[in-house]
Amino acid sequence: MATLGIGIAGLGTVGSGVIGLLRRNADLIEAGCGRKIGIAGVSARDRSRDRGIELGDCRWFDDARSLADDPEIDVVVELIGGEDGVALDLARRSIAAGKHFVTANKALLAIHGTELATAADHAGIHVGYEAAVAGGIPVIKTLREGLAANRVRRVHGILNGTSNYILTAMREHGAAFEDVLGEAQRLGYAELDPTLDIGGGDAAHKLAILAALAFRRPVDFAGVHVEGIRGVTPMDIAFAREFGYRIKLLAIAQAGTGGVEQRVHPTMVPEDGAIAHIDGVFNAVVIEGDAAPVTTLIGAGAGAGPTATAVVADLADIARGVRHAMFAVPGPELVHRPTVAIDQRQGEYYVRLMVIDQPGVMADVSAILRDEQISLGSLLQRGRDPGETVPVVMTTHEAEEASMRRACERIAALDTVTEPPVTIRIERV
């Protein structure tokens, strides 16, 4: 069988990793596919940069978009990144030219996934994106193929290694957020501009893709509620431990009678649960279905090796002749299920108040909670310091998000409360 010719756009960490893996394990890959996978062309902004791999025998394309037009290229691999620009042009042009398309670009798919899925259906080509979500964890194959017979109820997990590393280090060392972020940048775990990671945007891109696949609906990135971890303090991490929880940046998508919830936010999870012990830069995804109640996948969510492995897995499928609809069913069969607003969430909450230590404070707070039909699960106040500011920490029984928000606004307006209340959602996962 003829060699499968691939064109790679983007030769950063992942692109170089893909080339290295294809060369290093060529015999293994060919034996598994029954076909060789060859590099028919590459493109990057800087030809002269030393990438630690030999590129002298590769045809170079100055314009990545022209990879889509070359007759020797059967599959275009996009590793440029970004939701628009060259990456989007290359995706559209490759699909229109009838070339299979493989990408690690979660932003591209979160914004334009439905459009690309429909175009791929019409063109009869395969779009592989295993590397776009959770790096080396085969979550796309698991959802689309391994759990194809299941009605998925919920997908949740840790989808960003940078944030998980920061929260782990804060818990283990009692360090402040900014100090741990700086260390993560020095170690290469965080970008110089870490906004997408610590702000929750990276996890939200991935969650939107998983929700589309799990619930066979159009991608709805705009419907993802997103909160980052910058507001998490060592004090909250310490109180979480006292209540039996750990704080994780959790991504959650779940289907109910009213539609689909999609949310990314700091979450308190029970410390005796599996997800609480996913530390450092590792990712985890938990899939809950009807026939297979719980499937948990854990592994490296980023890095050259794991992400390149996911890219090559997609290439191997194409080499074998495997074809799948992007989101398990053809584009016209995706169901437009409404997105449930965060205000409708029902669940428990952790609340920390900084209050002036004087009589009557908790009576005022309790009255507000009573008015909003919120009942306390536990209350913690350490020591007394009359006239000074002290923390008061509580957990609630199940309450509605909108009610909790109103209660916190009213509590913040009390003269005895010195700063806005901190609330963190509790999920028993």
Short mmCIF file of C-alpha atoms in Angstrom, two decimals:
data_model
loop_
_atom_site.label_atom_id
_atom_site.label_comp_id
_atom_site.label_asym_id
_atom_site.label_seq_id
_atom_site.Cartn_x
_atom_site.Cartn_y
_atom_site.Cartn_z
CA MET A 1 0.00 0.00 0.00
CA ALA A 2 1.26 3.50 -0.85
CA THR A 3 2.82 5.62 1.85
CA LEU A 4 0.42 8.01 3.59
CA GLY A 5 1.88 11.47 2.94
CA ILE A 6 1.42 14.04 5.67
CA GLY A 7 2.10 17.76 5.74
CA ILE A 8 2.85 19.34 9.11
CA ALA A 9 2.11 23.00 9.78
CA GLY A 10 3.86 24.18 12.93
CA LEU A 11 7.19 22.84 14.18
CA GLY A 12 7.14 23.80 17.82
CA THR A 13 7.34 21.34 20.68
CA VAL A 14 4.49 19.18 19.41
CA GLY A 15 5.34 19.36 15.70
CA SER A 16 8.94 18.38 16.34
CA GLY A 17 7.70 15.65 18.66
CA VAL A 18 5.47 14.21 15.96
CA ILE A 19 8.34 14.03 13.46
CA GLY A 20 10.63 12.46 16.04
CA LEU A 21 8.01 9.87 17.03
CA LEU A 22 7.18 8.95 13.42
CA ARG A 23 10.86 8.37 12.70
CA ARG A 24 11.78 6.64 15.95
CA ASN A 25 8.89 4.18 15.92
CA ALA A 26 8.36 3.87 12.15
CA ASP A 27 8.51 0.06 12.20
CA LEU A 28 5.99 -0.21 15.04
CA ILE A 29 3.60 2.24 13.38
CA GLU A 30 3.81 0.54 9.99
CA ALA A 31 3.21 -2.88 11.52
CA GLY A 32 0.09 -1.59 13.27
CA CYS A 33 -1.28 0.29 10.27
CA GLY A 34 -0.15 -1.93 7.40
CA ARG A 35 1.11 1.25 5.76
CA LYS A 36 3.99 3.66 6.07
CA ILE A 37 3.40 7.23 7.20
CA GLY A 38 5.80 9.63 5.51
CA ILE A 39 6.45 13.35 5.92
CA ALA A 40 5.64 14.94 2.57
CA GLY A 41 6.07 18.56 3.65
CA VAL A 42 6.52 20.90 6.58
CA SER A 43 5.86 24.55 7.28
CA ALA A 44 6.88 26.95 10.05
CA ARG A 45 7.69 30.63 10.40
CA ASP A 46 11.43 30.24 10.91
CA ARG A 47 13.45 27.84 8.75
CA SER A 48 16.73 28.47 10.57
CA ARG A 49 15.64 27.62 14.10
CA ASP A 50 17.28 24.58 15.67
CA ARG A 51 14.48 22.19 16.64
CA GLY A 52 16.63 19.25 17.60
CA ILE A 53 15.51 17.20 14.60
CA GLU A 54 16.86 16.80 11.08
CA LEU A 55 14.66 18.55 8.50
CA GLY A 56 17.05 18.57 5.53
CA ASP A 57 15.10 15.89 3.67
CA CYS A 58 11.72 17.59 4.16
CA ARG A 59 10.08 19.79 1.53
CA TRP A 60 9.53 23.23 3.01
CA PHE A 61 6.36 25.30 2.43
CA ASP A 62 6.71 28.98 3.28
CA ASP A 63 2.92 29.39 3.34
CA ALA A 64 1.31 26.71 5.49
CA ARG A 65 -1.94 27.06 3.58
CA SER A 66 -0.30 25.70 0.45
CA LEU A 67 0.08 22.30 2.13
CA ALA A 68 -3.60 21.81 1.34
CA ASP A 69 -2.93 22.09 -2.40
CA ASP A 70 -0.02 19.68 -2.74
CA PRO A 71 -0.88 16.38 -4.49
CA GLU A 72 1.69 14.41 -2.47
CA ILE A 73 0.01 15.30 0.81
CA ASP A 74 -2.91 13.12 1.93
CA VAL A 75 -3.28 14.49 5.46
CA VAL A 76 -2.67 17.99 6.77
CA VAL A 77 -1.57 18.22 10.41
CA GLU A 78 -2.21 21.63 11.96
CA LEU A 79 -0.09 22.41 15.02
CA ILE A 80 0.01 26.20 14.69
CA GLY A 81 -2.62 27.10 17.26
CA GLY A 82 -5.09 29.96 17.49
CA GLU A 83 -8.78 30.04 16.74
CA ASP A 84 -8.54 32.10 13.53
CA GLY A 85 -5.91 33.24 11.04
CA VAL A 86 -3.71 30.70 9.28
CA ALA A 87 -4.98 27.77 11.35
CA LEU A 88 -8.60 28.34 10.35
CA ASP A 89 -7.67 29.06 6.73
CA LEU A 90 -5.66 25.84 6.60
CA ALA A 91 -8.48 23.78 8.10
CA ARG A 92 -11.07 25.09 5.64
CA ARG A 93 -8.75 24.80 2.67
CA SER A 94 -7.63 21.25 3.54
CA ILE A 95 -11.18 19.99 3.96
CA ALA A 96 -12.31 21.69 0.74
CA ALA A 97 -9.42 20.00 -1.06
CA GLY A 98 -10.56 16.60 0.22
CA LYS A 99 -7.57 16.08 2.50
CA HIS A 100 -7.89 14.50 5.91
CA PHE A 101 -7.13 16.93 8.71
CA VAL A 102 -5.53 16.36 12.12
CA THR A 103 -5.18 19.08 14.73
CA ALA A 104 -4.18 19.70 18.34
CA ASN A 105 -5.90 23.09 18.30
CA LYS A 106 -8.61 23.20 20.98
CA ALA A 107 -9.39 26.90 20.45
CA LEU A 108 -10.03 26.32 16.74
CA LEU A 109 -12.44 23.45 17.44
CA ALA A 110 -14.17 25.17 20.37
CA ILE A 111 -15.05 28.13 18.15
CA HIS A 112 -15.38 26.58 14.69
CA GLY A 113 -15.89 22.88 15.43
CA THR A 114 -19.47 22.62 14.18
CA GLU A 115 -18.62 24.35 10.92
CA LEU A 116 -15.62 22.10 10.33
CA ALA A 117 -17.60 18.97 11.23
CA THR A 118 -20.28 19.82 8.67
CA ALA A 119 -17.69 20.58 5.99
CA ALA A 120 -15.86 17.32 6.72
CA ASP A 121 -19.11 15.36 6.37
CA HIS A 122 -19.74 16.89 2.96
CA ALA A 123 -16.17 16.26 1.84
CA GLY A 124 -16.13 12.70 3.13
CA ILE A 125 -12.90 13.17 5.05
CA HIS A 126 -11.75 12.43 8.59
CA VAL A 127 -10.88 15.15 11.12
CA GLY A 128 -8.76 13.85 13.98
CA TYR A 129 -8.41 15.89 17.17
CA GLU A 130 -7.36 13.50 19.91
CA ALA A 131 -4.45 15.79 20.78
CA ALA A 132 -6.74 18.79 21.31
CA VAL A 133 -8.10 17.54 24.65
CA ALA A 134 -6.02 16.20 27.55
CA GLY A 135 -2.84 15.53 25.57
CA GLY A 136 -1.91 11.86 25.75
CA ILE A 137 -5.17 10.72 27.39
CA PRO A 138 -7.31 8.98 24.72
CA VAL A 139 -10.54 10.64 25.81
CA ILE A 140 -11.88 11.35 22.29
CA LYS A 141 -11.57 7.69 21.25
CA THR A 142 -13.05 6.58 24.55
CA LEU A 143 -16.13 8.78 24.19
CA ARG A 144 -16.65 8.28 20.47
CA GLU A 145 -15.79 4.60 20.18
CA GLY A 146 -15.28 2.80 23.48
CA LEU A 147 -18.44 4.23 25.06
CA ALA A 148 -20.48 4.54 21.86
CA ALA A 149 -23.29 2.41 23.32
CA ASN A 150 -23.64 4.61 26.42
CA ARG A 151 -25.89 7.55 27.09
CA VAL A 152 -23.43 9.85 28.78
CA ARG A 153 -24.80 11.77 31.74
CA ARG A 154 -21.76 13.71 32.81
CA VAL A 155 -18.13 14.37 31.88
CA HIS A 156 -15.91 16.10 34.40
CA GLY A 157 -12.27 16.38 35.21
CA ILE A 158 -9.03 18.29 35.46
CA LEU A 159 -8.20 19.56 31.98
CA ASN A 160 -5.40 22.04 32.61
CA GLY A 161 -2.05 20.91 34.01
CA THR A 162 -0.74 24.41 34.75
CA SER A 163 -3.60 25.27 37.10
CA ASN A 164 -3.44 21.84 38.70
CA TYR A 165 0.29 22.25 39.32
CA ILE A 166 -0.26 25.66 40.95
CA LEU A 167 -3.08 24.46 43.22
CA THR A 168 -1.05 21.38 44.19
CA ALA A 169 2.02 23.46 45.09
CA MET A 170 -0.09 25.95 47.06
CA ARG A 171 -1.59 23.09 49.06
CA GLU A 172 1.69 21.28 49.68
CA HIS A 173 3.79 24.33 50.56
CA GLY A 174 1.26 26.88 51.81
CA ALA A 175 2.59 29.33 49.24
CA ALA A 176 0.75 32.30 47.73
CA PHE A 177 -0.65 32.10 44.21
CA GLU A 178 1.73 34.63 42.64
CA ASP A 179 4.80 32.92 44.11
CA VAL A 180 3.79 29.51 42.76
CA LEU A 181 2.88 30.99 39.37
CA GLY A 182 6.35 32.50 39.09
CA GLU A 183 7.94 29.14 39.91
CA ALA A 184 5.71 27.39 37.36
CA GLN A 185 6.89 29.86 34.71
CA ARG A 186 10.53 29.25 35.60
CA LEU A 187 9.99 25.49 35.31
CA GLY A 188 8.23 25.82 31.97
CA TYR A 189 4.84 24.62 33.28
CA ALA A 190 3.27 28.02 32.68
CA GLU A 191 3.53 30.40 29.74
CA LEU A 192 4.91 33.93 30.13
CA ASP A 193 1.30 34.98 29.53
CA PRO A 194 -0.58 32.35 31.57
CA THR A 195 -4.03 33.92 31.15
CA LEU A 196 -5.63 31.05 29.23
CA ASP A 197 -4.43 28.50 31.78
CA ILE A 198 -5.05 30.23 35.09
CA GLY A 199 -8.14 32.05 33.80
CA GLY A 200 -9.87 28.79 32.87
CA GLY A 201 -10.07 29.50 29.13
CA ASP A 202 -7.91 26.55 28.10
CA ALA A 203 -10.02 24.10 30.11
CA ALA A 204 -13.19 25.74 28.75
CA HIS A 205 -12.09 25.16 25.14
CA LYS A 206 -11.56 21.48 25.92
CA LEU A 207 -14.82 21.16 27.83
CA ALA A 208 -16.83 22.61 24.95
CA ILE A 209 -15.35 19.96 22.65
CA LEU A 210 -16.04 17.14 25.11
CA ALA A 211 -19.62 18.31 25.66
CA ALA A 212 -20.27 18.34 21.90
CA LEU A 213 -18.97 14.80 21.58
CA ALA A 214 -20.52 13.40 24.76
CA PHE A 215 -23.98 14.83 24.14
CA ARG A 216 -23.88 14.92 20.32
CA ARG A 217 -24.69 18.61 20.13
CA PRO A 218 -23.15 21.56 18.29
CA VAL A 219 -20.10 23.04 20.00
CA ASP A 220 -21.14 25.85 22.33
CA PHE A 221 -18.06 27.54 23.74
CA ALA A 222 -20.02 30.73 24.44
CA GLY A 223 -22.22 28.71 26.78
CA VAL A 224 -19.35 27.63 29.06
CA HIS A 225 -19.27 29.43 32.41
CA VAL A 226 -15.60 30.14 33.15
CA GLU A 227 -13.81 31.13 36.35
CA GLY A 228 -10.07 30.89 36.98
CA ILE A 229 -7.92 30.18 40.01
CA ARG A 230 -6.32 33.56 40.68
CA GLY A 231 -8.67 34.23 43.61
CA VAL A 232 -7.82 30.99 45.45
CA THR A 233 -5.80 31.76 48.58
CA PRO A 234 -3.70 29.65 50.97
CA MET A 235 -6.31 30.43 53.61
CA ASP A 236 -9.08 28.82 51.54
CA ILE A 237 -6.90 25.81 50.77
CA ALA A 238 -6.22 25.37 54.50
CA PHE A 239 -9.90 25.66 55.42
CA ALA A 240 -10.78 23.22 52.64
CA ARG A 241 -8.47 20.68 54.29
CA GLU A 242 -10.23 21.18 57.64
CA PHE A 243 -13.58 20.44 56.02
CA GLY A 244 -12.19 17.37 54.24
CA TYR A 245 -11.81 18.85 50.75
CA ARG A 246 -9.18 19.78 48.20
CA ILE A 247 -9.52 22.59 45.68
CA LYS A 248 -9.24 21.73 41.99
CA LEU A 249 -10.00 23.65 38.80
CA LEU A 250 -12.78 21.36 37.63
CA ALA A 251 -14.42 21.26 34.20
CA ILE A 252 -17.95 19.86 34.27
CA ALA A 253 -20.47 19.12 31.52
CA GLN A 254 -23.68 17.34 32.43
CA ALA A 255 -27.01 16.74 30.76
CA GLY A 256 -30.39 17.07 32.46
CA THR A 257 -34.01 17.57 31.53
CA GLY A 258 -33.46 21.31 31.11
CA GLY A 259 -30.40 21.05 28.87
CA VAL A 260 -26.63 20.85 29.28
CA GLU A 261 -24.51 22.50 31.98
CA GLN A 262 -20.97 23.55 30.98
CA ARG A 263 -18.80 25.13 33.62
CA VAL A 264 -15.16 25.55 34.61
CA HIS A 265 -14.35 26.89 38.08
CA PRO A 266 -12.40 26.23 41.27
CA THR A 267 -14.18 23.41 43.07
CA MET A 268 -13.93 21.72 46.43
CA VAL A 269 -13.88 17.96 46.00
CA PRO A 270 -13.83 15.36 48.80
CA GLU A 271 -10.24 14.48 49.68
CA ASP A 272 -11.10 10.77 49.75
CA GLY A 273 -12.20 10.85 46.09
CA ALA A 274 -9.98 9.85 43.16
CA ILE A 275 -10.06 13.26 41.47
CA ALA A 276 -8.66 14.93 44.62
CA HIS A 277 -5.42 12.98 44.24
CA ILE A 278 -4.66 14.01 40.65
CA ASP A 279 -1.77 16.35 41.38
CA GLY A 280 0.93 18.30 39.60
CA VAL A 281 0.63 18.65 35.83
CA PHE A 282 -1.51 15.54 35.38
CA ASN A 283 -5.00 15.59 33.87
CA ALA A 284 -7.98 13.34 34.57
CA VAL A 285 -11.32 12.82 32.84
CA VAL A 286 -14.29 10.99 34.39
CA ILE A 287 -17.13 9.86 32.12
CA GLU A 288 -20.44 8.75 33.62
CA GLY A 289 -22.77 6.70 31.44
CA ASP A 290 -25.75 4.40 31.79
CA ALA A 291 -24.23 1.02 30.88
CA ALA A 292 -20.68 1.83 32.03
CA PRO A 293 -21.37 3.94 35.14
CA VAL A 294 -17.89 5.44 35.64
CA THR A 295 -14.85 5.46 33.37
CA THR A 296 -11.79 7.33 34.64
CA LEU A 297 -8.82 8.28 32.46
CA ILE A 298 -5.63 9.73 33.98
CA GLY A 299 -2.41 10.82 32.33
CA ALA A 300 -0.16 13.57 31.07
CA GLY A 301 -2.23 16.36 29.60
CA ALA A 302 0.54 18.13 27.69
CA GLY A 303 4.14 17.82 26.57
CA ALA A 304 5.83 16.78 23.36
CA GLY A 305 5.62 13.02 23.89
CA PRO A 306 2.03 12.63 25.08
CA THR A 307 0.60 15.14 22.59
CA ALA A 308 2.60 13.73 19.68
CA THR A 309 1.32 10.28 20.65
CA ALA A 310 -2.25 11.54 20.28
CA VAL A 311 -1.50 13.12 16.88
CA VAL A 312 0.07 9.92 15.58
CA ALA A 313 -2.89 7.90 16.89
CA ASP A 314 -5.14 9.92 14.59
CA LEU A 315 -2.73 9.47 11.69
CA ALA A 316 -2.71 5.72 12.34
CA ASP A 317 -6.52 5.63 12.12
CA ILE A 318 -6.42 7.41 8.77
CA ALA A 319 -3.72 5.05 7.52
CA ARG A 320 -5.96 2.10 8.44
CA GLY A 321 -8.90 3.61 6.60
CA VAL A 322 -10.88 4.46 9.74
CA ARG A 323 -13.39 7.29 9.28
CA HIS A 324 -15.55 8.87 11.99
CA ALA A 325 -17.92 11.80 12.16
CA MET A 326 -16.20 14.45 14.27
CA PHE A 327 -18.77 14.44 17.04
CA ALA A 328 -19.90 10.80 16.68
CA VAL A 329 -22.83 11.61 14.37
CA PRO A 330 -23.01 13.64 11.13
CA GLY A 331 -23.39 17.39 11.54
CA PRO A 332 -27.11 17.53 10.63
CA GLU A 333 -27.85 14.98 13.37
CA LEU A 334 -26.30 17.03 16.18
CA VAL A 335 -29.09 17.96 18.59
CA HIS A 336 -29.47 21.61 19.61
CA ARG A 337 -29.95 21.12 23.35
CA PRO A 338 -30.13 24.34 25.39
CA THR A 339 -27.28 25.37 27.66
CA VAL A 340 -28.25 25.67 31.33
CA ALA A 341 -27.13 28.94 32.92
CA ILE A 342 -24.89 28.80 35.97
CA ASP A 343 -27.60 30.58 38.00
CA GLN A 344 -29.63 27.37 37.87
CA ARG A 345 -26.92 25.19 39.43
CA GLN A 346 -28.07 23.29 42.51
CA GLY A 347 -25.31 22.31 44.91
CA GLU A 348 -23.36 22.90 48.09
CA TYR A 349 -21.07 25.87 48.71
CA TYR A 350 -18.09 26.90 50.79
CA VAL A 351 -18.31 30.53 51.95
CA ARG A 352 -15.58 32.55 53.70
CA LEU A 353 -16.37 35.89 55.28
CA MET A 354 -13.97 38.42 56.75
CA VAL A 355 -15.95 40.14 59.49
CA ILE A 356 -15.43 42.51 62.41
CA ASP A 357 -15.57 40.40 65.55
CA GLN A 358 -18.53 41.85 67.43
CA PRO A 359 -21.90 40.64 68.72
CA GLY A 360 -24.73 40.24 66.21
CA VAL A 361 -22.65 39.60 63.09
CA MET A 362 -23.72 36.00 62.62
CA ALA A 363 -27.33 36.86 63.42
CA ASP A 364 -27.33 39.29 60.47
CA VAL A 365 -25.66 36.76 58.21
CA SER A 366 -28.04 33.98 59.27
CA ALA A 367 -31.06 36.18 58.60
CA ILE A 368 -29.89 36.81 55.02
CA LEU A 369 -29.27 33.11 54.43
CA ARG A 370 -32.71 32.31 55.85
CA ASP A 371 -34.35 34.84 53.52
CA GLU A 372 -32.67 33.17 50.54
CA GLN A 373 -33.62 29.68 51.78
CA ILE A 374 -30.00 28.63 52.28
CA SER A 375 -29.25 26.32 55.21
CA LEU A 376 -25.84 25.89 56.82
CA GLY A 377 -24.03 22.57 56.83
CA SER A 378 -21.16 23.62 59.11
CA LEU A 379 -19.63 26.74 60.61
CA LEU A 380 -16.06 27.44 61.69
CA GLN A 381 -14.62 30.44 63.51
CA ARG A 382 -11.20 30.27 65.10
CA GLY A 383 -10.54 32.30 68.28
CA ARG A 384 -11.84 35.69 69.28
CA ASP A 385 -10.39 39.10 68.54
CA PRO A 386 -13.05 41.67 69.53
CA GLY A 387 -13.17 44.66 67.22
CA GLU A 388 -10.72 43.15 64.73
CA THR A 389 -11.31 41.37 61.41
CA VAL A 390 -11.52 37.58 61.62
CA PRO A 391 -12.48 34.85 59.16
CA VAL A 392 -15.78 33.04 59.49
CA VAL A 393 -16.12 29.98 57.29
CA MET A 394 -19.22 27.96 56.53
CA THR A 395 -20.51 25.30 54.18
CA THR A 396 -24.08 25.12 53.00
CA HIS A 397 -26.51 22.38 52.17
CA GLU A 398 -27.73 22.25 48.58
CA ALA A 399 -28.82 25.65 47.33
CA GLU A 400 -29.47 27.42 44.05
CA GLU A 401 -26.63 29.46 42.58
CA ALA A 402 -28.83 32.52 42.02
CA SER A 403 -29.91 32.47 45.67
CA MET A 404 -26.32 32.14 46.85
CA ARG A 405 -25.27 35.04 44.66
CA ARG A 406 -28.03 37.28 46.05
CA ALA A 407 -27.15 36.28 49.61
CA CYS A 408 -23.46 37.11 49.10
CA GLU A 409 -24.31 40.51 47.62
CA ARG A 410 -26.44 41.32 50.66
CA ILE A 411 -23.82 39.99 53.09
CA ALA A 412 -21.11 42.07 51.40
CA ALA A 413 -23.20 45.19 52.06
CA LEU A 414 -23.18 44.65 55.86
CA ASP A 415 -21.06 47.18 57.75
CA THR A 416 -19.39 44.37 59.69
CA VAL A 417 -18.16 42.54 56.55
CA THR A 418 -14.83 43.99 55.42
CA GLU A 419 -14.39 42.35 51.99
CA PRO A 420 -16.54 40.49 49.46
CA PRO A 421 -17.41 36.93 50.51
CA VAL A 422 -15.39 34.14 48.89
CA THR A 423 -17.54 31.32 47.54
CA ILE A 424 -16.31 28.03 46.12
CA ARG A 425 -18.67 25.40 44.77
CA ILE A 426 -18.56 21.92 46.27
CA GLU A 427 -18.93 18.88 44.02
CA ARG A 428 -19.11 15.36 45.44
CA VAL A 429 -17.18 13.64 42.67
#
